[in-house]
Short mmCIF file of C-alpha atoms and ligand atoms in Angstrom, two decimals:
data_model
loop_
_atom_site.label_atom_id
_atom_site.label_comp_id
_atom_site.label_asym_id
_atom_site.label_seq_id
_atom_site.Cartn_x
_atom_site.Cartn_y
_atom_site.Cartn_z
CA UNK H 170 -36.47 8.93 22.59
CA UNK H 171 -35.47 8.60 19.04
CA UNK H 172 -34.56 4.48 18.46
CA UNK H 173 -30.85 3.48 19.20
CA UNK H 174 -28.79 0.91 16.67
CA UNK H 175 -26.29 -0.78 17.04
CA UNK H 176 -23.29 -2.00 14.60
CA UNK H 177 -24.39 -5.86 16.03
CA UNK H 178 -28.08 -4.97 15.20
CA UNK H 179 -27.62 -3.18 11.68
CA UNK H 180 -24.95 -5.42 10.43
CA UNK H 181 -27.63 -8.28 10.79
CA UNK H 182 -30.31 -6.35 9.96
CA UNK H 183 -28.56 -5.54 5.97
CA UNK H 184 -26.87 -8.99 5.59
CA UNK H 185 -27.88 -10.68 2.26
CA UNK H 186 -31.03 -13.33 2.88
CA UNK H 187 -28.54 -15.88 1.34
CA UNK H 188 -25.92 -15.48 4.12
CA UNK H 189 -24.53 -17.76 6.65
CA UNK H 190 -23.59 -14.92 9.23
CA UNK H 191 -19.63 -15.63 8.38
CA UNK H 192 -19.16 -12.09 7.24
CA UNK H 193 -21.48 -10.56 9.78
CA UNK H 194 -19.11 -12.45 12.08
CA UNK H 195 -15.68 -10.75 10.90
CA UNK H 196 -17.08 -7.61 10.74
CA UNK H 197 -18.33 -7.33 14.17
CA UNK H 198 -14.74 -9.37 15.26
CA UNK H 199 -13.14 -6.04 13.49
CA UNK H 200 -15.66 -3.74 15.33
CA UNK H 201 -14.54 -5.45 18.55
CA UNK H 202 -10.83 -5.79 17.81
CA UNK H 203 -11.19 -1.87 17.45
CA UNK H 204 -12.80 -1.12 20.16
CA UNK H 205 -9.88 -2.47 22.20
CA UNK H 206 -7.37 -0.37 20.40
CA UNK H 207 -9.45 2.77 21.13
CA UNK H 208 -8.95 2.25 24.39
CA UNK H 209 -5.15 1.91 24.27
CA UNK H 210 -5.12 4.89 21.81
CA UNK H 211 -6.88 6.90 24.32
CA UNK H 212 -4.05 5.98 26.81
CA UNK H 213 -1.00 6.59 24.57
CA UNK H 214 0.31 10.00 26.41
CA UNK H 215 0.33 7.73 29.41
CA UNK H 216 2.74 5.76 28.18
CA UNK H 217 5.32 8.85 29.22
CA UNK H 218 4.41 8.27 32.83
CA UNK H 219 3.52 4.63 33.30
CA UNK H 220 6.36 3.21 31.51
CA UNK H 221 8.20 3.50 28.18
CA UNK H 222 8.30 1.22 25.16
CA UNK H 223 10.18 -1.93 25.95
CA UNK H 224 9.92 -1.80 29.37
CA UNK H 225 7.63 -3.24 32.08
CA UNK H 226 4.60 -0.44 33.02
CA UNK H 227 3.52 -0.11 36.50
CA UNK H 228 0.93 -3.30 36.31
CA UNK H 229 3.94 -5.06 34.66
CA UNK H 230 2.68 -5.41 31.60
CA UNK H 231 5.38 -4.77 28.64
CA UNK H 232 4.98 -1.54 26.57
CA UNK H 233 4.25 -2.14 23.09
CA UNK H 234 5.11 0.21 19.74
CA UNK H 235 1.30 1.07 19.38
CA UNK H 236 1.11 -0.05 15.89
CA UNK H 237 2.52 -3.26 16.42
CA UNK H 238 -0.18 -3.19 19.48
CA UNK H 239 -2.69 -2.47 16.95
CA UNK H 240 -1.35 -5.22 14.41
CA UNK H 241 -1.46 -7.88 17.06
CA UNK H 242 -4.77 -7.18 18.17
CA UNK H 243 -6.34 -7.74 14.87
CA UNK H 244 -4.55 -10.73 14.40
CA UNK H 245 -5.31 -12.29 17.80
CA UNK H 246 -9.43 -11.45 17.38
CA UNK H 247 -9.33 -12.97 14.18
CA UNK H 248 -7.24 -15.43 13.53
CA UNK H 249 -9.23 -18.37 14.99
CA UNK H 250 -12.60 -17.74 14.28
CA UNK H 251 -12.80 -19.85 11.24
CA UNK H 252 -13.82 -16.92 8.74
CA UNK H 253 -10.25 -16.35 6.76
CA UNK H 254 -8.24 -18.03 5.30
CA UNK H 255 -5.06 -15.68 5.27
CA UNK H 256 -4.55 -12.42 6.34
CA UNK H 257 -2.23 -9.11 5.07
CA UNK H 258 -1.30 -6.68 7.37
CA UNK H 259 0.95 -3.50 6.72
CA UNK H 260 2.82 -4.41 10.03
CA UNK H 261 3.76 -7.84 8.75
CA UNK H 262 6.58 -8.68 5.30
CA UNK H 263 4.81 -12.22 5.05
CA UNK H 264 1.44 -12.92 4.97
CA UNK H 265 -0.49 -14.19 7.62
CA UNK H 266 -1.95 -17.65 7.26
CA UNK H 267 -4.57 -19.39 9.59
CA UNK H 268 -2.25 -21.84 11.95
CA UNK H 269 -2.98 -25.64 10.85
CA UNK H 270 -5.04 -26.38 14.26
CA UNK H 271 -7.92 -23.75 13.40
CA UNK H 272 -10.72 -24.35 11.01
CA UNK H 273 -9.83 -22.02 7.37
CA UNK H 274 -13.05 -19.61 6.56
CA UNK H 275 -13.35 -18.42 3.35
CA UNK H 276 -12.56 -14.81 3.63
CA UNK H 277 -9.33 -12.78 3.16
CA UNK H 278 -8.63 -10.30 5.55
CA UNK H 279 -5.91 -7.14 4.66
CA UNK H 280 -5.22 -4.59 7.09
CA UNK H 281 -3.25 -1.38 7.97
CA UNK H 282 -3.52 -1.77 11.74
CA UNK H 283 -2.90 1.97 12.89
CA UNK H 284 -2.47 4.45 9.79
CA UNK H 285 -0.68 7.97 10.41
CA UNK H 286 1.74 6.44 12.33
CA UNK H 287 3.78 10.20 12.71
CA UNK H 288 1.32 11.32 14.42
CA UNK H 289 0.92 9.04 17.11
CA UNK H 290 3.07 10.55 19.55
CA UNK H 291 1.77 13.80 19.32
CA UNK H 292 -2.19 13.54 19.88
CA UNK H 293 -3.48 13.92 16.55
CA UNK H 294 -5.98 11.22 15.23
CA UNK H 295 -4.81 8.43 13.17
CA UNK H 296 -7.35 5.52 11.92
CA UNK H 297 -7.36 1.33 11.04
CA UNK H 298 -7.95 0.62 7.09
CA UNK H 299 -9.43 -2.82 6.61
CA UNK H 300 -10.82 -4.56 3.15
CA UNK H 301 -12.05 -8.28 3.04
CA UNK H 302 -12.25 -10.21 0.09
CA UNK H 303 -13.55 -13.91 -0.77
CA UNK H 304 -10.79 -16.00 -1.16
CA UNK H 305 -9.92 -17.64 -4.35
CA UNK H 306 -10.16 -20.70 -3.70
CA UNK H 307 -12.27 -22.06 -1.41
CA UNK H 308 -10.62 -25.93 -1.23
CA UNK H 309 -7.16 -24.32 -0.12
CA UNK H 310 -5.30 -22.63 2.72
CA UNK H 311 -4.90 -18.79 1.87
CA UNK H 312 -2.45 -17.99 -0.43
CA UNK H 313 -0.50 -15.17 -2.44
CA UNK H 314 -3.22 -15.05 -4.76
CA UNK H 315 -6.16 -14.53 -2.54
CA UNK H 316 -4.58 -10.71 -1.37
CA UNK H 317 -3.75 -10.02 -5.04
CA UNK H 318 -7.34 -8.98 -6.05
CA UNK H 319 -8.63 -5.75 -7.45
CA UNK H 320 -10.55 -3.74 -4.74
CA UNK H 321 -13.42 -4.06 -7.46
CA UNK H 322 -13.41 -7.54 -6.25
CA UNK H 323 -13.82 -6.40 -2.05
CA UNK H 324 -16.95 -7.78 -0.09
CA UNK H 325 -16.50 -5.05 2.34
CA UNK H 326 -14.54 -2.41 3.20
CA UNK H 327 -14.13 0.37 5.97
CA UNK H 328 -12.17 2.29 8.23
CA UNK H 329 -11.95 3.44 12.16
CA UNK H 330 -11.17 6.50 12.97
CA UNK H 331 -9.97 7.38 16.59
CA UNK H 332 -10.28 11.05 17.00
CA UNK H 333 -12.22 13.48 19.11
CA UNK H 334 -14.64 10.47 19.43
CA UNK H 335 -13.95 6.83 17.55
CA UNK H 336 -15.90 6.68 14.36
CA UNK H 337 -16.51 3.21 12.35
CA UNK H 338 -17.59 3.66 8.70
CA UNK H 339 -17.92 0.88 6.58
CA UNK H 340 -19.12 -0.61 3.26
CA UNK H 341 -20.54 -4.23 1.78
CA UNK H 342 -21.29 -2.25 -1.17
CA UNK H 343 -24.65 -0.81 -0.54
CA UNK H 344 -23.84 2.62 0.86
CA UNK H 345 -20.92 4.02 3.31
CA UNK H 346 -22.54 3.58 7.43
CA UNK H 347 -20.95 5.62 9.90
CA UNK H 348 -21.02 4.35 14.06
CA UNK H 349 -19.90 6.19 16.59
CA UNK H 350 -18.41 4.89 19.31
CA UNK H 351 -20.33 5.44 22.87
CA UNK H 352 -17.36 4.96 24.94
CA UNK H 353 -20.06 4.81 28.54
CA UNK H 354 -21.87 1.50 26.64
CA UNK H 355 -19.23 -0.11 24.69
CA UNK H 356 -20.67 0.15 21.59
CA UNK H 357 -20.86 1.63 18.27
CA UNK H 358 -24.01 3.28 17.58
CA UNK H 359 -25.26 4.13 14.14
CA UNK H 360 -24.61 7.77 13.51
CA UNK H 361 -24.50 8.38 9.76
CA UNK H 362 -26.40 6.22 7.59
CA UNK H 363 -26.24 6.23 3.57
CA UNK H 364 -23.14 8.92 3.64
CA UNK H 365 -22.85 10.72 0.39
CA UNK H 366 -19.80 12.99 -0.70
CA UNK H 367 -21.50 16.66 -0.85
CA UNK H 368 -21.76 18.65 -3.41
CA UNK H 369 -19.67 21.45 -3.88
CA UNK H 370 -16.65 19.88 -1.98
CA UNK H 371 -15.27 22.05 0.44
CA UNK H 372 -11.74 20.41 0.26
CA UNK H 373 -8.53 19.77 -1.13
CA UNK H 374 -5.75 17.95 1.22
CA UNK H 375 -2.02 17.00 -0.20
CA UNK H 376 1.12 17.80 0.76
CA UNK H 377 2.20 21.06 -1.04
CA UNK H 378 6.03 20.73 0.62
CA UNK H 379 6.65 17.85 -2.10
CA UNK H 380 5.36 20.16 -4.91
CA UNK H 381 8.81 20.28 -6.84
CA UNK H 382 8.81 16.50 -6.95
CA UNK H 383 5.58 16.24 -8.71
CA UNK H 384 5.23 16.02 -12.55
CA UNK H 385 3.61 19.02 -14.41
CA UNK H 386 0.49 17.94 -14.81
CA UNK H 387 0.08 17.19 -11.55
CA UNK H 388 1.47 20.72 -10.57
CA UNK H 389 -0.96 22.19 -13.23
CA UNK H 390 -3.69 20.50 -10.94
CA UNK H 391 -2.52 21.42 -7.95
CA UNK H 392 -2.53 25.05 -9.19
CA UNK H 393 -6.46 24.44 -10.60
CA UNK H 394 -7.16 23.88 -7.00
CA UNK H 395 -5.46 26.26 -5.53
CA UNK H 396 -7.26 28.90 -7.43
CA UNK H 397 -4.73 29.71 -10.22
CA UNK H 398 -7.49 29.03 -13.22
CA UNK H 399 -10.19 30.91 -14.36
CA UNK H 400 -12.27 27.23 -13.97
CA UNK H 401 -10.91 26.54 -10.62
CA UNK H 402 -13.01 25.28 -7.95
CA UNK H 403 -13.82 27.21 -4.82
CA UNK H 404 -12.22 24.77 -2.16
CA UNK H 405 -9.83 25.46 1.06
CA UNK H 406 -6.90 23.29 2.06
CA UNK H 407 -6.88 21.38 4.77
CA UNK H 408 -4.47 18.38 5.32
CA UNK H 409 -3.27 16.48 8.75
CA UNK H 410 -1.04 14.06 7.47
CA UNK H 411 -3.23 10.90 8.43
CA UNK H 412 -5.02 9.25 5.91
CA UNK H 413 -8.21 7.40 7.58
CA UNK H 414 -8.33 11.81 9.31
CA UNK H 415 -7.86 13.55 5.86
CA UNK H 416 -10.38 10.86 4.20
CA UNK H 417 -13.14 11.24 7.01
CA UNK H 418 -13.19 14.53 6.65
CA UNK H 419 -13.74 15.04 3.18
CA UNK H 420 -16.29 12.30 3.18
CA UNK H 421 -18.11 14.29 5.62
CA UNK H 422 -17.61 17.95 3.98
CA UNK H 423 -16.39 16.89 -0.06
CA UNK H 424 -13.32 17.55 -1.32
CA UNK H 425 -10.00 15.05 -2.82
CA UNK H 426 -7.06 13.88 -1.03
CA UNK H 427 -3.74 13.68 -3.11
CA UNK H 428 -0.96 11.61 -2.60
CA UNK H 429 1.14 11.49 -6.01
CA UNK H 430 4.04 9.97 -7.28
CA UNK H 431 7.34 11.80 -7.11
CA UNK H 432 10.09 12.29 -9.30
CA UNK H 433 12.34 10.21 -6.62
CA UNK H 434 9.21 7.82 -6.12
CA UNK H 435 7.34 6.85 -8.90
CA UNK H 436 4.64 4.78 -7.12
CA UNK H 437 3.82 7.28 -4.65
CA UNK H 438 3.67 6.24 -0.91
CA UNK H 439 0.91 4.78 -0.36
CA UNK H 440 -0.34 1.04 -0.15
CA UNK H 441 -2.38 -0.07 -2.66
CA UNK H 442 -4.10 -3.07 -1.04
CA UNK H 443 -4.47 -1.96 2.39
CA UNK H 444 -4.80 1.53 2.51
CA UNK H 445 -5.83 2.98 -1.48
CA UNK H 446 -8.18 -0.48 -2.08
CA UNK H 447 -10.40 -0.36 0.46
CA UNK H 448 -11.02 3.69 0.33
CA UNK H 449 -11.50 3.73 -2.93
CA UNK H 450 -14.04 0.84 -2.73
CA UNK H 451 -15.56 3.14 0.15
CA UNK H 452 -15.70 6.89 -2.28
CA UNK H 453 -17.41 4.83 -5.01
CA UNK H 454 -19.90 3.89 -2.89
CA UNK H 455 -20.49 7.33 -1.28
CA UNK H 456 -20.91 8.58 -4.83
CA UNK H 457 -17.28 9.61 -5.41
CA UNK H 458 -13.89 7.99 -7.45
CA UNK H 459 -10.51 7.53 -6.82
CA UNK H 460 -7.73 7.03 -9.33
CA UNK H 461 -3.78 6.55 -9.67
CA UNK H 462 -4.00 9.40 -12.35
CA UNK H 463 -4.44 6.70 -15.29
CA UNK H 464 -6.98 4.56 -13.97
CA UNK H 465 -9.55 3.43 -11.35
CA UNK H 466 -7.90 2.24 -7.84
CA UNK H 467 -10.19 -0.54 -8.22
CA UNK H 468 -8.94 -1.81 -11.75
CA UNK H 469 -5.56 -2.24 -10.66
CA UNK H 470 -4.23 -5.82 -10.10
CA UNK H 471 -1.63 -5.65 -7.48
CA UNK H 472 1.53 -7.99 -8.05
CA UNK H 473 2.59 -7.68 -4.79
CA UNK H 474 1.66 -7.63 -1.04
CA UNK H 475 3.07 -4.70 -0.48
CA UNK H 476 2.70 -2.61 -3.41
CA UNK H 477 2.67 1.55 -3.13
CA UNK H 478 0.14 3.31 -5.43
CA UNK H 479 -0.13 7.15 -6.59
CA UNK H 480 -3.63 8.21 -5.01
CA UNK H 481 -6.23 10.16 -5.65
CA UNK H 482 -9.65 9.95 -4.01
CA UNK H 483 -12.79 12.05 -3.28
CA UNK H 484 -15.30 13.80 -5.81
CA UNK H 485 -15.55 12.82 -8.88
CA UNK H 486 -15.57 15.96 -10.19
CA UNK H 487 -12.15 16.53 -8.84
CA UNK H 488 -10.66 13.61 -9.29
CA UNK H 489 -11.46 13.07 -12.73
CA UNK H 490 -9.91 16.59 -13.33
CA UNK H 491 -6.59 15.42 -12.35
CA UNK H 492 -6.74 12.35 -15.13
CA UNK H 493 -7.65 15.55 -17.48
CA UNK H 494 -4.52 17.07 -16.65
CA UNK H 495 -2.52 13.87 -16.84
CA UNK H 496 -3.55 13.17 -20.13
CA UNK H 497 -3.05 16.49 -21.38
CA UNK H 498 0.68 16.21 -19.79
CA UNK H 499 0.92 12.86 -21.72
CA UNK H 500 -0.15 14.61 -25.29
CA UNK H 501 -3.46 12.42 -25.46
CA UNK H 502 -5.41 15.39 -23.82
CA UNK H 503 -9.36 15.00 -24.68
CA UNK H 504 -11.04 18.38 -25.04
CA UNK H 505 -12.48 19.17 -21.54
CA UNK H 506 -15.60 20.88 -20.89
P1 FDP L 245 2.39 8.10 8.20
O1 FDP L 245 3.58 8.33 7.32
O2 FDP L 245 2.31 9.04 9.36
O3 FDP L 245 2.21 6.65 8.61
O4 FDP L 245 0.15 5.75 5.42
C1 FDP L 245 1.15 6.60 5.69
C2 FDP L 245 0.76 8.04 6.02
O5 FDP L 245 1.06 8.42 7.33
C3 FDP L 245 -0.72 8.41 5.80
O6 FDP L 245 -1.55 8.16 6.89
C4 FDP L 245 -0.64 9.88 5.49
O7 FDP L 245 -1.70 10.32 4.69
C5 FDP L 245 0.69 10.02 4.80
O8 FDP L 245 1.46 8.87 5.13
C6 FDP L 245 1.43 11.25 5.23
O9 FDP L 245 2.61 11.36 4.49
P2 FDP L 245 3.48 12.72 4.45
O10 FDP L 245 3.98 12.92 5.83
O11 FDP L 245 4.56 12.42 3.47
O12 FDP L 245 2.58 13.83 3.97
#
């Protein structure tokens, strides 16, 4: 029988010498905070039969939004442990700070509980984005500043994906680990080690409906993928609408995922901290880039929480095309080979 690992056993097995087991800690307090919204995920069509939101189910439990579900989940596993000392979460305006009576840690914590929320009510997968970052300052309580980094500046990174099985892939910035989760144990089991973005990439994903809102270089590259040019790549569309789902999959098979800005939204729709950040940080390290059009995801300094970011992740080869195209739309194009 080949050997079995776990996310407990590899985790500790690729922690730094140096470490003190905090950040092992809050990654496997993720891993189990997920794991318990896999489960409820799994349920959500019986929500229709044993009760609906905002009223009592049959074991008299109250139903819960599944996001907001999600959101609390995270918060509950985490907030006490004494690893963080604040935490963002898409489901939350304010920031979440570590209540007075607990002991602060000295990581930051940001979070998009349950991403794709459209397509939670109708069966399709949907995913949890999570980045951590040291916080700034060690002496203090968590504040604005310590979820204002760069995603250059994350420790770790990853996402879970609850689909046909539940997938955790993560990053502490050597290599992209994939665990799947073996729902009969409990546990995550390591499933794809070192990922890589393949080359060619067999995909391009975006939403083609919003095409008149989009500048013309964007267009242009749109077109270039879609087979228009003489240059273009040979790569098939495929898009579901759910970011951790659309980002998986092109990890797994190559390809980019677009989300641009639109004429009627000029930063896109996307988050930058919780959601853009912490992929990005994950595509660099399987060998890939992601970019607002101008510049690296991971350059940008948000200036606030909740910031939304143009996005554009996957191959570099195809990402890095669509800054070509931007820069020829802005007059400053460099000759391309
Ligand atoms: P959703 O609106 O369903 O929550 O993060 C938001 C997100 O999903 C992403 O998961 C997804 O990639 C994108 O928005 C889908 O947006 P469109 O429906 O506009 O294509």
């Amino acid at each position: 029988m080949s050997t079995v690992t776990t996310i407990e056993r590899f985790i500790l097995d690729h922690q730094p010498r140096h470490a003190r087991g905090e950040l092992t800690n809050l990654l496997y307090d993720i891993a189990l905070a997920t794991k318990i919204i896999a489960h409820k995920t799994n349920r959500a069509g019986l929500i229709d039969i044993l009760g609906e939101a905002g009223q009592m189910n049959v074991q008299g439990e109250s139903q819960q939004k599944l996001d907001l579900y999600a959101h609390t989940i995270v918060r509950q596993i985490c907030d006490h442990t004494g690893r963080l000392c604040v935490m963002l979460s898409e489901e939350e305006e304010d920031l979440i700070p570590i209540p007075a009576r607990y002991k602060k840690g000295s990581y930051v914590l940001v979070f998009d509980p349950l991403d794709g929320s459209s397509n939670i009510d109708v069966n399709v997968s949907i995913g949890t984005i999570f980045g951590i970052y040291h916080c700034v300052d060690e002496a203090l309580r968590g504040r604005v500043e310590d979820v204002l980094q760069p995603a250059r500046e994350l420790v770790a990174a990853g996402y879970v994906l609850y689909g046909a099985s539940t997938m955790l892939v993560y990053s502490t910035g050597d290599g992209v680990h994939g665990f799947t989760l073996n729902p009969e144990y409990g546990e995550f089991l390591l499933s794809h080690l070192r990922l890589r973005l393949p080359e060619p990439p067999a995909y391009y994903s975006v939403n083609t409906a919003y095409y008149n809102r989009w500048s013309p270089g964007v267009q242009r590259y749109i077109d270039w993928l879609q087979g228009k040019e003489p240059d273009s790549p040979n790569v098939s569309a495929r898009y579901i609408g759910s970011l951790v789902a659309d980002f998986h999959r092109n990890l797994l098979r190559g390809g980019v995922f677009c989300y641009p800005a639109e004429n009627n939204r000029r930063d896109g729709k996307l988050r930058l901290i919780y959601e853009a950040g912490p992929l990005a940080f994950l595509a660099e390290q399987a060998g890939g880039y992601a970019t607002d059009g101008r510049q690296s995801i991971l350059d940008i300094v948000p200036t606030h929480p909740h910031q939304r970011v143009a996005f554009y992740v996957g191959n570099r080869s195809l990402v890095e095309r669509l800054e070509a195209f931007v820069r020829q739309e802005a007059g400053t194009a460099q000759p391309h080979g």
